[in-house]
Coordinates of C-alpha atoms in Angstrom, one line a residue:
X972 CA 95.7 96.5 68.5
X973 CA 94.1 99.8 69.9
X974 CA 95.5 101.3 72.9
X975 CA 94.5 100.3 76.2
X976 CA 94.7 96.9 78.1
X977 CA 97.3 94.5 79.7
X978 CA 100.7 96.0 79.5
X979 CA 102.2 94.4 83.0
X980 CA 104.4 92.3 80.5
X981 CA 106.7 95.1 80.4
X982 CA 107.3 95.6 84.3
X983 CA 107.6 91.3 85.6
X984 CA 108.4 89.5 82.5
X985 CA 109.6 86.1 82.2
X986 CA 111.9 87.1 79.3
X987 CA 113.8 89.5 77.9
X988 CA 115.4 89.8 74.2
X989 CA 118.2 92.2 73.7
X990 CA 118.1 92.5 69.8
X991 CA 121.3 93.8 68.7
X992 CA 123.4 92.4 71.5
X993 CA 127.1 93.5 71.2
X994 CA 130.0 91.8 73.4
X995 CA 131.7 95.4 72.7
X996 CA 131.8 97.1 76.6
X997 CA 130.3 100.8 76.4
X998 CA 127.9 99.4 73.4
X999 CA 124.3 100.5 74.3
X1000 CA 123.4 96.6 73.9
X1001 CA 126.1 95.5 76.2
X1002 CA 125.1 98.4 78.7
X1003 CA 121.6 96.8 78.7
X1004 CA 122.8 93.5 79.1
X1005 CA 125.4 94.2 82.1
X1006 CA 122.5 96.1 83.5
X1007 CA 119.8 93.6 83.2
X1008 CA 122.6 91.0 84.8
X1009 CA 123.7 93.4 87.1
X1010 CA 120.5 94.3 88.8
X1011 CA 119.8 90.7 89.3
X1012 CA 117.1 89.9 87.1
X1013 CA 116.6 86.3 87.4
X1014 CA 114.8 85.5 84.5
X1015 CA 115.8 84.3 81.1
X1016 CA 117.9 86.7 79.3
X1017 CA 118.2 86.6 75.7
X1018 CA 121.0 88.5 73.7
X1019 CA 120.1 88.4 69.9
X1020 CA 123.0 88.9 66.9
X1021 CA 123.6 86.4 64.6
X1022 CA 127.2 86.9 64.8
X1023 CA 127.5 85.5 68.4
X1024 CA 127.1 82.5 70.1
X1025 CA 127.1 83.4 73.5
X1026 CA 127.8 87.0 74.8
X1027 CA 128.7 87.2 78.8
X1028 CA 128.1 83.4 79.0
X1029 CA 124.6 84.0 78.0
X1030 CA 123.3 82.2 74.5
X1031 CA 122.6 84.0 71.4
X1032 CA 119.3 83.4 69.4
X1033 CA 120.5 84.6 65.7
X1034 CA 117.0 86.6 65.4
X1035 CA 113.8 86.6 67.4
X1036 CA 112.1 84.4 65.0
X1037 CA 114.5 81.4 66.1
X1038 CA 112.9 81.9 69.2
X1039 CA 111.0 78.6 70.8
X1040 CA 108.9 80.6 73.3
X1041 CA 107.2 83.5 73.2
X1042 CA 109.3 86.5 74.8
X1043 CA 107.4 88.9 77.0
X1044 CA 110.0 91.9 76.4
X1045 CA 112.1 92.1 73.7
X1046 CA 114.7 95.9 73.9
X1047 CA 115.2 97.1 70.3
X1048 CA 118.9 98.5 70.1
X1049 CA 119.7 98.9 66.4
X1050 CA 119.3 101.7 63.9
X1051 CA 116.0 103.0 62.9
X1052 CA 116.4 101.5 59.9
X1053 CA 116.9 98.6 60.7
X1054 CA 114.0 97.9 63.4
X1055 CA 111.0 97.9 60.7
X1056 CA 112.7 95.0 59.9
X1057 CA 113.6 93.4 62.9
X1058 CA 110.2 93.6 64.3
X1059 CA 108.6 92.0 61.4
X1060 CA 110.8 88.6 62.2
X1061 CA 109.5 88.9 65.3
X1062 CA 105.6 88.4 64.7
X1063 CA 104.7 86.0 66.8
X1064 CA 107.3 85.7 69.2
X1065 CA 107.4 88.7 71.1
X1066 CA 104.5 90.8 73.5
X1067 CA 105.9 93.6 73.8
X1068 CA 109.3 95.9 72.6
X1069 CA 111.1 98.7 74.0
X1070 CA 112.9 100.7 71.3
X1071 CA 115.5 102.7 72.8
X1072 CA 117.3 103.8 68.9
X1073 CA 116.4 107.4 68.2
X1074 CA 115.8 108.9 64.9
X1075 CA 111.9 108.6 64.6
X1076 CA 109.4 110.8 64.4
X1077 CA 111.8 113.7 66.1
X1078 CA 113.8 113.5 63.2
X1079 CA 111.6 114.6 60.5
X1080 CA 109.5 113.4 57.9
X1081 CA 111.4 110.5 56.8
X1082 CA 111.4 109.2 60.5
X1083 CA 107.6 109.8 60.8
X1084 CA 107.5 107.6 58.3
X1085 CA 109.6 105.1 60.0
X1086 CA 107.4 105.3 63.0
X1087 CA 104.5 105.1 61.3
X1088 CA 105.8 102.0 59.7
X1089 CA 106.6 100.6 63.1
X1090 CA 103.4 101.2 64.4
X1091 CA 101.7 99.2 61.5
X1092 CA 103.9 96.3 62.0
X1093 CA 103.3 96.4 65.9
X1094 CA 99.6 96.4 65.6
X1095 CA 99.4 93.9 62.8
X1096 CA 101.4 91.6 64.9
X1097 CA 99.6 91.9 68.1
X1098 CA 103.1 93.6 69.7
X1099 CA 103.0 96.7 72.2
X1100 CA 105.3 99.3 71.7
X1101 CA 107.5 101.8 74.0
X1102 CA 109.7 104.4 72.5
X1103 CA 110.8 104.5 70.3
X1104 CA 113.3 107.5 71.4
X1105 CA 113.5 106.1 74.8
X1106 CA 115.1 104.6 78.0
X1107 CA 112.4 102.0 78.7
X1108 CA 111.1 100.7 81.9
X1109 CA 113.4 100.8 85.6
X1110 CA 111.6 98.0 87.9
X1111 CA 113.0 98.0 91.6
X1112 CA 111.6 95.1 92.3
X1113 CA 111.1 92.9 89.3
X1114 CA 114.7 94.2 88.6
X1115 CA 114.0 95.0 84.6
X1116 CA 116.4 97.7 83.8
X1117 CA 116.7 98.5 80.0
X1118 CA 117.8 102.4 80.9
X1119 CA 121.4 102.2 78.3
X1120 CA 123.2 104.2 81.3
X1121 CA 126.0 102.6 83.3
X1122 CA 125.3 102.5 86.9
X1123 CA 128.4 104.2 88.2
X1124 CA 127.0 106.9 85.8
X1125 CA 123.3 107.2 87.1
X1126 CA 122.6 105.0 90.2
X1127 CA 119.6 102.9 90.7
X1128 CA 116.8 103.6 93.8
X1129 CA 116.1 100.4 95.9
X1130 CA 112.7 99.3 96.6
X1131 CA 109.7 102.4 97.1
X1132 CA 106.5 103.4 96.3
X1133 CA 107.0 106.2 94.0
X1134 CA 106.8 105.7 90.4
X1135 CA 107.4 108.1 88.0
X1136 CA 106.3 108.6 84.4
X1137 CA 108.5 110.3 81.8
X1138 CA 108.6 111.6 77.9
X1139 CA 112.1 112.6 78.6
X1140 CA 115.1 110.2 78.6
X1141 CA 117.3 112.6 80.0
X1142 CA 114.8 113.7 83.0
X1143 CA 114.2 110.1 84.1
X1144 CA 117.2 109.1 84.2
X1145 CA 118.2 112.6 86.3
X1146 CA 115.3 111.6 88.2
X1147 CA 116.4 108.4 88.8
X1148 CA 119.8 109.0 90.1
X1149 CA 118.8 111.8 92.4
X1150 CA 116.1 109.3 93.8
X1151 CA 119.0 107.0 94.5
X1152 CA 121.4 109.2 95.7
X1153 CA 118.5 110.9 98.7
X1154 CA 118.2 107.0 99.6
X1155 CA 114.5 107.3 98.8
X1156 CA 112.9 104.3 96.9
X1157 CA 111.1 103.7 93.4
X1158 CA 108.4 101.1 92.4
X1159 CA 108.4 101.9 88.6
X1160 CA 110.4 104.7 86.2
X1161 CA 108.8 104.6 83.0
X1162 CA 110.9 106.4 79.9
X1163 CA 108.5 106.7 76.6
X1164 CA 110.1 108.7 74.5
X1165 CA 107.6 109.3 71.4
X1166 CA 104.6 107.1 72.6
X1167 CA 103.8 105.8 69.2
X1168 CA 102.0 103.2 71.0
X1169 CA 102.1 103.0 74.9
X1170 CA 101.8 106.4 75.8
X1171 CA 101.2 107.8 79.6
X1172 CA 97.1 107.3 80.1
X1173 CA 98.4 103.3 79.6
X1174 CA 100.9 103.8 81.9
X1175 CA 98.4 105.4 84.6
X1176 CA 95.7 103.0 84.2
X1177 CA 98.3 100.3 84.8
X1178 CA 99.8 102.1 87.7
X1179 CA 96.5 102.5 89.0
X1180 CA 96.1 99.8 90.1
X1181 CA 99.8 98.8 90.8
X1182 CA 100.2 97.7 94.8
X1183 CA 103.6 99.1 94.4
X1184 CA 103.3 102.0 93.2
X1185 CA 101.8 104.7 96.4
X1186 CA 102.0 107.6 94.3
X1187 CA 102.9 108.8 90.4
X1188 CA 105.0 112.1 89.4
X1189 CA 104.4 112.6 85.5
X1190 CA 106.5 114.9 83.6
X1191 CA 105.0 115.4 80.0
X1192 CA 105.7 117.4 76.5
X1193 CA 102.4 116.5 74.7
X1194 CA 99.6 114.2 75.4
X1195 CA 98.1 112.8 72.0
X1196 CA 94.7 111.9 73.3
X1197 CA 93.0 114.0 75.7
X1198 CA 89.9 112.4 76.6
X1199 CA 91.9 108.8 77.4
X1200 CA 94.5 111.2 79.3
X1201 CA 91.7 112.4 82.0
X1202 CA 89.6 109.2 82.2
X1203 CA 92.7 107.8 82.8
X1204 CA 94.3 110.3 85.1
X1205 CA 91.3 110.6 87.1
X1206 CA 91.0 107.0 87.5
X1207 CA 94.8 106.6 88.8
X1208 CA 94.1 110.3 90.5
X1209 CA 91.3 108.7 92.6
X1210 CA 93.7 106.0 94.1
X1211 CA 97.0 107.5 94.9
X1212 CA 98.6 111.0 94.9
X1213 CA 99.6 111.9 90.5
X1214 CA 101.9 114.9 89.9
X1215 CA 103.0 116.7 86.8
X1216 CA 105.8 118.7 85.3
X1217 CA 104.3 120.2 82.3
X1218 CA 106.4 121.8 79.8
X1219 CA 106.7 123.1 76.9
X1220 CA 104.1 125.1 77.9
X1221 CA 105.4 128.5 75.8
X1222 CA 107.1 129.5 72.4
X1223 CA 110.6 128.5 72.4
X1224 CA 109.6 125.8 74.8
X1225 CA 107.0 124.0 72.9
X1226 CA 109.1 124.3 69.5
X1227 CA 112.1 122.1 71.6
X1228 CA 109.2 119.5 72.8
X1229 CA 108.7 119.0 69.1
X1230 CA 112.5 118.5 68.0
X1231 CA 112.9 116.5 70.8
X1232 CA 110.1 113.6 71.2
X1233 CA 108.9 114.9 68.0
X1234 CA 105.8 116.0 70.4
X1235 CA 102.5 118.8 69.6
X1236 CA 102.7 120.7 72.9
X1237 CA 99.3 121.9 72.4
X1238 CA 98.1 124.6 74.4
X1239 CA 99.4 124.9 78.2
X1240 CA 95.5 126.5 79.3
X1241 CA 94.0 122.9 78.1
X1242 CA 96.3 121.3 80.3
X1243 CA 96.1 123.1 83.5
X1244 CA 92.3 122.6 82.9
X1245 CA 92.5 118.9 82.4
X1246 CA 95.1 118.5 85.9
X1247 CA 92.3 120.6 87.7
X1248 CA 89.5 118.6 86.3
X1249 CA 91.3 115.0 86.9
X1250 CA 92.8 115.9 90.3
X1251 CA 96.2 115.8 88.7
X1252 CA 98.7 118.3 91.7
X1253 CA 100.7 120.3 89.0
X1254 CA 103.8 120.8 90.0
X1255 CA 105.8 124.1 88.6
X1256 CA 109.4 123.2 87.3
X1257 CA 112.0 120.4 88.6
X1258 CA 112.6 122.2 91.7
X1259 CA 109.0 121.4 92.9
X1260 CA 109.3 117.9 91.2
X1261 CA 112.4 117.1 93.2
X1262 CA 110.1 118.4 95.9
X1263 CA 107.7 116.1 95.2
X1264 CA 109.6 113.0 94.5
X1265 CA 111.3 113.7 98.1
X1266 CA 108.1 113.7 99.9
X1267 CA 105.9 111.1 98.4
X1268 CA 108.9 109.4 98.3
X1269 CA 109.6 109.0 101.9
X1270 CA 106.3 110.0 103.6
X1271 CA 102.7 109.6 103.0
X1272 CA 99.9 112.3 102.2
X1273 CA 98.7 115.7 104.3
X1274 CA 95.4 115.6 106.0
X1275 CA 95.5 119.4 104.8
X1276 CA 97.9 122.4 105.0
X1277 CA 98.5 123.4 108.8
X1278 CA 101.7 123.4 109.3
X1279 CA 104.1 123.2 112.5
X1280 CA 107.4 124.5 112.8
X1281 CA 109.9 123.6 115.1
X1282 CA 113.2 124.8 115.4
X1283 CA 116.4 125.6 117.0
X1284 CA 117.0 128.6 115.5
X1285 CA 114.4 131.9 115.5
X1286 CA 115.3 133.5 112.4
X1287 CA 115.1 130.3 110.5
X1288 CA 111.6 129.5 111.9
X1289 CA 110.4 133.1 111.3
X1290 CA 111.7 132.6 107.1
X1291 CA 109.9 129.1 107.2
X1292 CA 106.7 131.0 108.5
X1293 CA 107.3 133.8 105.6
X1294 CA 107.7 131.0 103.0
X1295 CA 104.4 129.0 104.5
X1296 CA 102.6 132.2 103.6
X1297 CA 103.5 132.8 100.2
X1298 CA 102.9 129.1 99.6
X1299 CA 99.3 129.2 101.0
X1300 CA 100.0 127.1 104.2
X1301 CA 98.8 127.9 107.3
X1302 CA 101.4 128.5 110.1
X1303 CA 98.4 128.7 112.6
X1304 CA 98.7 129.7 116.4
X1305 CA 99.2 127.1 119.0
X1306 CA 95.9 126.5 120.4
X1307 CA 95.6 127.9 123.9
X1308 CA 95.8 124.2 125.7
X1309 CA 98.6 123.5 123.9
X1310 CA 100.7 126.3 124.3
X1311 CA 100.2 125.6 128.3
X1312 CA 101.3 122.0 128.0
X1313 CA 104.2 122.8 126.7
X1314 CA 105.4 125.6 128.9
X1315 CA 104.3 123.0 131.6
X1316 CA 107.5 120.6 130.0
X1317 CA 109.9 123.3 128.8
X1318 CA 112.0 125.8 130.6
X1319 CA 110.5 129.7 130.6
X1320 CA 113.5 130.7 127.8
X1321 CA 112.0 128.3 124.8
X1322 CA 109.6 130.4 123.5
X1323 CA 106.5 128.7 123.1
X1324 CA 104.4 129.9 119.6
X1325 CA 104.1 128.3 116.4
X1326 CA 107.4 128.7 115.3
X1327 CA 108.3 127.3 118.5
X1328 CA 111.8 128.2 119.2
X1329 CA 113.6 125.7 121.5
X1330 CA 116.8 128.3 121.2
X1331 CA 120.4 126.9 122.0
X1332 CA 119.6 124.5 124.5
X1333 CA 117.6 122.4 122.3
X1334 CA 118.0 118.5 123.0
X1335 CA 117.1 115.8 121.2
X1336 CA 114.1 114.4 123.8
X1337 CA 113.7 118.5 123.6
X1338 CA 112.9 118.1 119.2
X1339 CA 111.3 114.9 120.1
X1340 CA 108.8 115.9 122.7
X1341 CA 107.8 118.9 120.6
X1342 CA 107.0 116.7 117.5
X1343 CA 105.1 114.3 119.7
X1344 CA 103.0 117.1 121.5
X1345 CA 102.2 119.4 118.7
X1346 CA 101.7 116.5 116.1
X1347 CA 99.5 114.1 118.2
X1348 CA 95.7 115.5 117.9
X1349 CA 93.6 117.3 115.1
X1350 CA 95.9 120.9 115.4
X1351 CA 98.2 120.6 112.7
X1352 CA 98.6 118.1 109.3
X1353 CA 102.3 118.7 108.9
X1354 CA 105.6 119.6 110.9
X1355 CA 108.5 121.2 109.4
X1356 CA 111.2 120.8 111.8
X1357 CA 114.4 122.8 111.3
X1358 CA 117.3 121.6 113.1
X1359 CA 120.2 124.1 113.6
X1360 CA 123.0 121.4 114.4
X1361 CA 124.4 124.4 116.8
X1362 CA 123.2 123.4 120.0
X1363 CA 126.2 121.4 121.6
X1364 CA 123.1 118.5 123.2
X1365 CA 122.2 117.8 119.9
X1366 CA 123.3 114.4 118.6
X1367 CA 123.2 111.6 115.8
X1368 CA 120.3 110.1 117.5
X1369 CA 118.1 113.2 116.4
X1370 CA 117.3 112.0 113.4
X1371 CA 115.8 108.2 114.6
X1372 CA 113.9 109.9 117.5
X1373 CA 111.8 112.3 115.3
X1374 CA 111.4 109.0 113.2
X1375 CA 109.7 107.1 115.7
X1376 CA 106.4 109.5 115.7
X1377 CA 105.3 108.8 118.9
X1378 CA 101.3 109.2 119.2
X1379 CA 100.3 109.6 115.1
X1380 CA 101.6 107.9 112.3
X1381 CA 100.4 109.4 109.3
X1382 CA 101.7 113.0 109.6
X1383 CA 104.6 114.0 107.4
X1384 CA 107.5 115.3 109.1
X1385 CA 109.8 117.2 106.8
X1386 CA 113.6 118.4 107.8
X1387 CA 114.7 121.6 107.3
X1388 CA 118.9 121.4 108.0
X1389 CA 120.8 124.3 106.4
X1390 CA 124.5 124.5 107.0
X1391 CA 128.2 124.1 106.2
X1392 CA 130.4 120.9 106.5
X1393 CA 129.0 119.2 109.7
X1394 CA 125.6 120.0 108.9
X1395 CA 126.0 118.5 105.5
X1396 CA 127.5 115.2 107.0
X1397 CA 124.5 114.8 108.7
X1398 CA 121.9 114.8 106.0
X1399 CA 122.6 111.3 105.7
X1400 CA 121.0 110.1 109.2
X1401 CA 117.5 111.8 108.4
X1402 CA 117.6 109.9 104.9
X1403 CA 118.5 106.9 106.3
X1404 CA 115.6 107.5 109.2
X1405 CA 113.1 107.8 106.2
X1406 CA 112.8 111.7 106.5
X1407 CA 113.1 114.1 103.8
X1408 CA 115.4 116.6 104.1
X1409 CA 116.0 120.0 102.5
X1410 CA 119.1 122.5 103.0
X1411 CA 116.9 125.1 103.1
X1412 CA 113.6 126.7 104.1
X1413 CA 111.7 127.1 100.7
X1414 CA 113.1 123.4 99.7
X1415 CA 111.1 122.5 103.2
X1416 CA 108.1 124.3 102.5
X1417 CA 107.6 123.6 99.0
X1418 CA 107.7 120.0 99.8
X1419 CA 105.0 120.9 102.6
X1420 CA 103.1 122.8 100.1
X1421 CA 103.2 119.6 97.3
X1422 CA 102.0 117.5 99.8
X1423 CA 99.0 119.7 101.3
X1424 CA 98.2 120.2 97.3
X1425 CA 98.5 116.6 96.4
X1426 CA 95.9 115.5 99.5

């Protein structure tokens, strides 16, 4: 089977196999099992060892082959060895596998061959293949969760649009904890390890078209075809915001890509070529890709790369005006008829400019008003508001109020609130108001700069 078409089997399946079940607690099987129960997946759930009857009051099937239906996901958790094997039983009973075992083609010749044996197998029985070398597929809302990581280890986001696409275990799974920690929401995290057959153009042709999915952060080691990467990118590209962590860009990195998802980096000038060509926003190491993740997780896309800041505190707005600069936003001048209808509203001591400074005595209808003003119009694409939790009018109702975006909609507001202890405590409120929020200025403005890239 070449690669391309249907994979949406792997994300709402109406089955799914665990083969190499174990009843043992901290077994990668039983870890896929308790999460697969725990999430809530409320489909058929299949453990398969032929040495159980039942594991966590669920029935064993001795192998695949016993199988009376067709099964739409079936998780591979036994030794590479072993799953040549096990897949061949399965011929005609199963769409599609995640192999999560390791010790394929990153672990030399004689795993090559193994994954080259897999692949033959896959193809000749009509089976699509993730992994192997992997975590497999985290669904928020069909609830399919094959990551092999407790959840008191690495939480799980609720329900979002952002969906991201990974070759590393380890970074999705990073990835996916932070997302659930900031309170900001996933459609789809996609872990495919060596991509012997599903590889990341299938995944962004699929997510394409996804209604969950709003927008797509990529982080990738190799791409093995690069003509289906940018039809495919563009494609996706031309619905919905795609971002990518590339690395193993240089020597020492691009030898560790290839020990570690046995992957070619290939040469980091094609790539930046092919993200510019396909409208692919490259984003430049994991502090822009938490960045990223945080913004299009939580608001929408900018209309372009004005930006207006609004703070508390002067010093902070004039470092968030520095940072804007070097980041190629555009901290422009409040427009003359602006600046008067806000010196109309505020007392002679804010000072009225773009940072505009509401000083000390800064409210919360004072933060409000300003978003509402400066925001509403064609002036500015994005605010940046830093709230200095100082001011003694300021309170927990801050956060809801700047929510409500009175006069626009689609603007992205992002929260700038450095601090100590009862700064710190207060994070929580913009999260739980939808807003991102960054403990400091460049975390701000590189979000603001993502998202002016990523229009």
């Amino acid at each position: 089977m070449p690669n391309g078409g249907d994979i949406s089997f792997f994300f709402n399946p109406a089955s799914v196999a665990v083969v190499g079940a174990s009843p043992e607690p901290g077994k990668i099987s039983n870890i896929i099992l308790r999460n697969l129960v725990g999430a809530g997946f409320g489909k058929r759930i299949i453990p398969v060892n032929p040495g159980q009857a039942s594991i966590m009051g669920l029935e064993c099937l001795p192998s695949l082959e016993d199988s009376r239906e067709v099964v739409d996901l079936a998780v591979f958790a036994i030794p590479a060895a072993s799953v040549p094997a096990a897949l061949r039983r399965a011929e005609g009973k199963v769409r599609g596998a995640v192999i999560v075992s390791g010790g394929f083609g990153e672990a030399g010749e004689k795993g090559k061959a193994l994954e080259k044996e897999v692949l033959e197998i896959a193809r000749k029985g009509g089976v699509r293949v993730i992994g192997p070398n992997c975590l497999g597929i985290y669904d928020a809302a069909s609830k399919v969760d094959t990551f092999f990581i407790p959840t008191d280890r690495a939480g799980r986001p609720g329900r979002g649009g952002l969906s991201i696409l990974s070759q590393s275990g380890s970074f999705a799974a990073v990835a996916m904890d932070e997302l659930a920690a900031e309170g900001i929401g996933a459609a789809k995290i996609v872990s495919y390890g060596n991509a012997v057959d599903v590889n990341e153009s299938d995944c962004l042709e699929f997510l394409a078209s996804d209604p969950e999915t709003k927008a797509v952060v990529l982080y990738m080691e190799s791409v093995a075809d690069g003509r289906r990467f940018v039809e495919a990118a563009s494609r996706c590209a031309a619905q919905k915001p795609v971002m990518a962590v590339k690395v193993g860009k240089f020597g020492a990195g691009a030898a560790a890509a290839r020990s570690h998802t046995g992957a070619i980096a290939g040469r980091y000038e094609i790539y930046r070529a092919a993200f510019k060509k396909t409208g692919v926003t490259e984003l430049n190491g994991y502090e822009e890709f938490q960045a990223a993740c945080k913004a299009f997780g939580l608001q929408g896309r900018a209309g372009g790369k004005r930006v207006m800041i609004i703070t508390d505190g002067g010093g902070m707005g004039v470092g968030i005006a520095d940072a804007c600069h070097a980041l190629g936003l555009d901290a422009a001048p409040l427009p003359q008829e602006l600046e008067q209808g806000l010196k109309a509203v505020f007392p002679p001591y804010f000072s009225v400019s773009n940072p505009l400074d509401l000083t000390g005595s800064a409210t919360d209808e004072s933060f409000a008003l300003s978003v509402q003003k400066t925001m509403a119009g064609g002036h500015y694409d994005i605010a940046i508001v830093a709230a200095l939790w100082g001011p003694p009018a300021l309170t927990d109702a801050l956060p809801g109020m700047l929510a409500q975006k009175p006069g626009f909609s689609e603007k992205p507001i992002i929260i700038c609130s450095p601090g100590g202890e009862y700064s710190r405590s207060r994070l929580r409120l913009f999260r739980e108001a939808g807003l991102p929020v960054f403990t400091t200025p460049e975390g701000a403005v590189r979000a603001a700069a993502v998202l002016a890239r990523g229009r």
